C-alpha cells in the first residue's frame, strides 16, 4: 500500500497554526509538544519500524495515512480508528505536532 500526497508545497503559516498542502494534507503544526523526550523517542522508533516495513520513505506518506478517516475507506483499503477510537481529527494540536515531528524524524533516521 502506498499513499502518496499529490503536492508537497505548504501554504504560509498565516492560515493559522497548521501548514497544509493545497491538497489538504497537514504537514506542520505550530503547537508545543507536551510529550516527554522518552515518549517521543519511543513513538519515533515504532514509526520508523512501521515505515520500513511498509517501504515508506517520505514523511508526507506517513502523515497522509495518519490523517485518513473511516470515510476514506474503499473496497480494498479499510481505515479503522485507533484502540481508543480516536484519530488525527480528535487529536490535540500538541499531539498532532508530535506526530508530525515523529514522522519527519523517523524518515530522516533522527529518533
XYZ file of N, CA, C and O in Angstrom:
444
model
N 0.837 -1.165 0.000
C 0.000 0.000 0.000
C 0.883 1.229 0.000
O 1.815 1.329 0.773
N 0.592 2.162 -0.851
C 1.326 3.414 -0.883
C 0.336 4.553 -0.993
O -0.463 4.597 -1.916
N 0.370 5.459 -0.042
C -0.442 6.670 -0.101
C 0.510 7.813 -0.395
O 1.347 8.150 0.420
N 0.428 8.365 -1.569
C 1.344 9.418 -1.960
C 0.591 10.727 -2.091
O -0.371 10.819 -2.850
N 1.010 11.751 -1.333
C 0.361 13.037 -1.466
C 0.609 13.630 -2.850
O 1.637 13.370 -3.469
N -0.339 14.408 -3.345
C -0.229 14.978 -4.680
C 0.709 16.175 -4.734
O 1.289 16.459 -5.753
N 0.846 16.913 -3.656
C 1.656 18.120 -3.662
C 2.389 18.240 -2.340
O 1.880 17.844 -1.303
N 3.578 18.821 -2.377
C 4.349 18.944 -1.151
C 4.590 20.390 -0.750
O 5.328 20.653 0.176
N 3.961 21.333 -1.426
C 4.135 22.740 -1.095
C 3.159 23.121 -0.001
O 1.964 22.946 -0.149
N 3.683 23.641 1.116
C 2.788 24.034 2.192
C 2.378 25.485 2.016
O 3.101 26.299 1.457
N 1.195 25.789 2.528
C 0.696 27.147 2.482
C 1.344 27.937 3.606
O 1.803 27.372 4.592
N 1.376 29.255 3.510
C 2.001 30.075 4.546
C 1.365 29.862 5.919
O 0.179 29.548 6.032
N 2.155 30.082 6.956
C 1.686 29.898 8.324
C 0.577 30.867 8.699
O -0.100 30.676 9.694
N 0.352 31.901 7.905
C -0.678 32.877 8.220
C -2.067 32.257 8.240
O -3.013 32.856 8.721
N -2.220 31.044 7.746
C -3.511 30.367 7.747
C -3.808 29.759 9.116
O -4.737 28.993 9.263
N -3.050 30.080 10.100
C -3.260 29.538 11.436
C -2.066 28.732 11.877
O -0.956 28.933 11.398
N -2.319 27.809 12.783
C -1.209 27.024 13.322
C -0.838 25.861 12.415
O 0.152 25.188 12.657
N -1.613 25.620 11.366
C -1.394 24.466 10.507
C -0.750 24.843 9.182
O -1.179 25.787 8.526
N 0.279 24.078 8.798
C 0.832 24.140 7.447
C 0.155 23.053 6.647
O 0.232 21.874 7.016
N -0.559 23.438 5.592
C -1.375 22.493 4.839
C -1.039 22.596 3.355
O -0.924 23.697 2.814
N -0.888 21.450 2.705
C -0.634 21.441 1.264
C -1.910 21.864 0.535
O -3.001 21.808 1.106
N -1.799 22.259 -0.729
C -3.003 22.599 -1.500
C -4.008 21.447 -1.562
O -5.205 21.667 -1.720
N -3.534 20.226 -1.387
C -4.419 19.061 -1.414
C -5.051 18.758 -0.058
O -5.786 17.780 0.078
N -4.734 19.574 0.956
C -5.361 19.404 2.261
C -4.591 18.564 3.259
O -5.109 18.266 4.329
N -3.350 18.201 2.961
C -2.537 17.410 3.887
C -1.839 18.337 4.874
O -1.106 19.234 4.484
N -2.065 18.115 6.155
C -1.376 18.897 7.176
C 0.044 18.368 7.311
O 0.250 17.186 7.592
N 1.019 19.256 7.094
C 2.424 18.856 7.145
C 3.190 19.522 8.281
O 4.349 19.191 8.523
N 2.558 20.463 8.965
C 3.195 21.073 10.130
C 2.107 21.607 11.056
O 1.024 21.980 10.611
N 2.423 21.601 12.345
C 1.517 22.125 13.352
C 2.360 22.951 14.310
O 3.268 22.426 14.948
N 2.069 24.230 14.374
C 2.827 25.137 15.232
C 2.178 25.155 16.616
O 1.399 26.043 16.949
N 2.483 24.127 17.391
C 1.970 23.988 18.749
C 3.049 23.329 19.591
O 3.868 22.566 19.067
N 3.069 23.626 20.883
C 4.080 22.991 21.737
C 3.831 21.486 21.847
O 2.689 21.032 21.916
N 4.924 20.740 21.856
C 4.840 19.289 22.033
C 4.963 19.007 23.518
O 5.958 19.384 24.147
N 3.952 18.363 24.073
C 3.914 18.125 25.509
C 4.388 16.729 25.900
O 4.479 16.428 27.089
N 4.697 15.888 24.927
C 5.202 14.540 25.225
C 6.629 14.644 25.764
O 7.378 15.554 25.390
N 6.995 13.702 26.597
C 8.362 13.669 27.110
C 9.316 13.223 26.000
O 8.894 12.642 24.992
N 10.597 13.465 26.211
C 11.602 13.034 25.240
C 11.574 11.519 25.084
O 11.718 10.992 23.972
N 11.337 10.801 26.171
C 11.272 9.336 26.116
C 10.072 8.878 25.290
O 10.182 7.947 24.486
N 8.920 9.529 25.460
C 7.729 9.178 24.679
C 7.940 9.488 23.198
O 7.544 8.708 22.335
N 8.565 10.618 22.913
C 8.845 10.990 21.523
C 9.797 9.977 20.892
O 9.595 9.547 19.756
N 10.830 9.588 21.629
C 11.798 8.625 21.105
C 11.115 7.286 20.820
O 11.287 6.710 19.747
N 10.331 6.800 21.766
C 9.652 5.523 21.593
C 8.694 5.571 20.402
O 8.663 4.655 19.577
N 7.918 6.636 20.298
C 6.996 6.781 19.176
C 7.722 6.844 17.849
O 7.280 6.249 16.852
N 8.845 7.540 17.826
C 9.635 7.664 16.606
C 10.206 6.309 16.187
O 10.145 5.943 15.012
N 10.745 5.570 17.138
C 11.318 4.251 16.841
C 10.238 3.321 16.291
O 10.458 2.605 15.303
N 9.061 3.329 16.913
C 7.960 2.487 16.432
C 7.514 2.916 15.035
O 7.254 2.074 14.171
N 7.424 4.233 14.809
C 7.020 4.726 13.499
C 8.073 4.388 12.445
O 7.741 4.036 11.312
N 9.343 4.465 12.818
C 10.432 4.141 11.900
C 10.355 2.676 11.470
O 10.475 2.359 10.282
N 10.109 1.786 12.421
C 9.997 0.351 12.101
C 8.790 0.098 11.213
O 8.870 -0.663 10.239
N 7.655 0.736 11.521
C 6.447 0.567 10.715
C 6.679 1.083 9.295
O 6.339 0.411 8.327
N 7.282 2.273 9.177
C 7.537 2.860 7.856
C 8.456 1.947 7.038
O 8.224 1.731 5.847
N 9.468 1.395 7.672
C 10.383 0.493 6.967
C 9.642 -0.759 6.498
O 9.843 -1.220 5.365
N 8.756 -1.283 7.350
C 8.020 -2.492 6.962
C 7.058 -2.230 5.803
O 6.736 -3.129 5.044
N 6.610 -0.998 5.667
C 5.690 -0.618 4.588
C 6.446 -0.017 3.391
O 5.824 0.423 2.431
N 7.785 0.041 3.503
C 8.642 0.634 2.466
C 8.277 2.091 2.197
O 8.304 2.567 1.058
N 7.967 2.814 3.257
C 7.652 4.241 3.163
C 8.936 5.025 3.379
O 9.651 4.812 4.361
N 9.226 5.939 2.464
C 10.456 6.718 2.542
C 10.202 8.222 2.595
O 11.134 9.012 2.498
N 8.950 8.620 2.769
C 8.577 10.029 2.749
C 7.690 10.328 3.956
O 6.668 9.657 4.143
N 8.042 11.329 4.766
C 7.200 11.619 5.932
C 5.777 12.028 5.552
O 4.839 11.787 6.301
N 5.605 12.624 4.394
C 4.257 13.039 3.990
C 3.349 11.838 3.743
O 2.134 11.927 3.932
N 3.922 10.710 3.362
C 3.108 9.497 3.200
C 2.600 9.039 4.558
O 1.434 8.667 4.702
N 3.464 9.081 5.571
C 3.045 8.735 6.930
C 1.940 9.682 7.373
O 0.926 9.254 7.929
N 2.119 10.965 7.127
C 1.119 11.946 7.541
C -0.194 11.734 6.796
O -1.273 11.849 7.384
N -0.110 11.412 5.512
C -1.336 11.167 4.731
C -2.099 9.973 5.302
O -3.320 10.031 5.475
N -1.389 8.916 5.624
C -2.035 7.737 6.201
C -2.609 8.075 7.577
O -3.724 7.682 7.909
N -1.866 8.843 8.365
C -2.307 9.204 9.710
C -3.570 10.049 9.700
O -4.346 10.023 10.655
N -3.767 10.805 8.633
C -4.897 11.720 8.569
C -6.125 11.135 7.868
O -7.157 11.801 7.752
N -6.030 9.890 7.443
C -7.194 9.244 6.837
C -8.280 9.033 7.888
O -7.994 8.891 9.077
N -9.526 8.996 7.435
C -10.656 8.720 8.320
C -11.393 7.491 7.805
O -11.132 7.025 6.687
N -12.320 6.998 8.584
C -13.106 5.838 8.157
C -13.815 6.114 6.832
O -14.008 5.203 6.031
N -14.185 7.356 6.597
C -14.856 7.730 5.342
C -13.937 7.568 4.130
O -14.405 7.516 2.999
N -12.622 7.492 4.365
C -11.659 7.308 3.273
C -11.509 5.840 2.885
O -10.787 5.527 1.945
N -12.179 4.946 3.592
C -12.101 3.520 3.286
C -12.648 3.242 1.888
O -13.561 3.913 1.414
N -12.047 2.247 1.250
C -12.525 1.789 -0.054
C -12.717 0.280 0.032
O -12.443 -0.329 1.071
N -13.121 -0.317 -1.044
C -13.335 -1.766 -1.053
C -12.059 -2.523 -0.693
O -12.084 -3.529 0.000
N -10.909 -2.039 -1.144
C -9.655 -2.747 -0.906
C -8.813 -2.187 0.226
O -7.741 -2.694 0.520
N -9.290 -1.126 0.877
C -8.489 -0.473 1.918
C -9.429 0.041 2.998
O -10.284 0.875 2.742
N -9.282 -0.485 4.210
C -10.159 -0.103 5.307
C -9.393 0.725 6.325
O -8.309 0.341 6.757
N -9.952 1.863 6.676
C -9.376 2.725 7.704
C -10.187 2.519 8.975
O -11.408 2.631 8.963
N -9.493 2.191 10.052
C -10.157 1.995 11.336
C -9.548 2.937 12.360
O -8.357 3.244 12.295
N -10.347 3.404 13.323
C -9.797 4.263 14.375
C -8.816 3.475 15.237
O -8.822 2.252 15.240
N -7.964 4.207 15.969
C -7.008 3.531 16.843
C -7.736 2.857 18.005
O -8.966 2.885 18.084
N -6.973 2.264 18.916
C -7.552 1.499 20.013
C -8.525 2.312 20.860
O -9.478 1.793 21.417
N -8.287 3.607 20.974
C -9.148 4.473 21.772
C -10.308 5.029 20.951
O -11.096 5.823 21.441
N -10.390 4.634 19.679
C -11.454 5.135 18.829
C -11.215 6.558 18.361
O -12.138 7.271 17.993
N -9.963 6.964 18.398
C -9.615 8.328 18.036
C -8.657 8.334 16.865
O -8.101 7.317 16.492
N -8.449 9.482 16.308
C -7.519 9.628 15.214
C -7.046 11.073 15.117
O -7.194 11.857 16.065
N -6.504 11.423 13.969
C -5.953 12.756 13.734
C -6.968 13.849 14.073
O -6.645 14.830 14.732
N -8.189 13.700 13.634
C -9.196 14.752 13.791
C -9.525 15.040 15.252
O -9.913 16.162 15.582
N -9.378 14.074 16.126
C -9.690 14.286 17.535
C -8.447 14.547 18.376
O -8.562 14.817 19.569
N -7.274 14.468 17.767
C -6.029 14.741 18.489
C -5.902 16.239 18.751
O -6.393 17.071 17.980
N -5.240 16.580 19.834
C -4.987 17.985 20.141
C -3.891 18.506 19.212
O -3.110 17.708 18.656
N -3.789 19.827 19.040
C -2.678 20.356 18.244
C -1.313 19.891 18.762
O -0.417 19.600 17.975
N -1.160 19.758 20.074
C 0.096 19.264 20.638
C 0.376 17.836 20.183
O 1.516 17.493 19.817
N -0.643 16.991 20.200
C -0.476 15.601 19.748
C -0.201 15.544 18.253
O 0.628 14.748 17.794
N -0.864 16.403 17.486
C -0.627 16.449 16.048
C 0.794 16.925 15.757
O 1.468 16.372 14.887
N 1.259 17.939 16.487
C 2.631 18.430 16.297
C 3.636 17.326 16.602
O 4.641 17.167 15.900
N 3.372 16.540 17.641
C 4.265 15.434 17.998
C 4.297 14.399 16.883
O 5.375 13.913 16.509
N 3.140 14.084 16.312
C 3.088 13.095 15.238
C 3.861 13.583 14.012
O 4.614 12.822 13.402
N 3.711 14.858 13.674
C 4.444 15.418 12.526
C 5.945 15.318 12.770
O 6.705 14.893 11.895
N 6.381 15.692 13.969
C 7.817 15.636 14.294
C 8.324 14.195 14.257
O 9.390 13.919 13.701
N 7.544 13.258 14.828
C 7.964 11.860 14.817
C 8.051 11.324 13.385
O 8.981 10.585 13.052
N 7.101 11.700 12.535
C 7.132 11.231 11.142
C 8.390 11.734 10.440
O 9.083 10.970 9.757
N 8.693 13.010 10.612
C 9.879 13.565 9.975
C 11.151 12.939 10.519
O 12.058 12.581 9.759
N 11.213 12.770 11.843
C 12.405 12.184 12.452
C 12.552 10.711 12.095
O 13.666 10.222 11.896
N 11.447 9.988 12.031
C 11.514 8.561 11.682
C 12.100 8.360 10.308
O 12.955 7.487 10.111
N 11.670 9.162 9.351
C 12.158 9.010 7.975
C 13.598 9.485 7.844
O 14.389 8.884 7.122
N 13.953 10.550 8.563
C 15.330 11.062 8.465
C 16.312 10.232 9.298
O 17.522 10.451 9.230
N 15.787 9.295 10.117
C 16.654 8.465 10.949
C 17.162 9.192 12.169
O 18.204 8.850 12.736
N 16.423 10.212 12.615
C 16.854 11.042 13.728
C 15.995 10.828 14.970
O 15.545 11.767 15.596
N 15.779 9.553 15.304
C 14.983 9.278 16.518
C 15.849 9.471 17.752
O 15.419 9.685 18.807
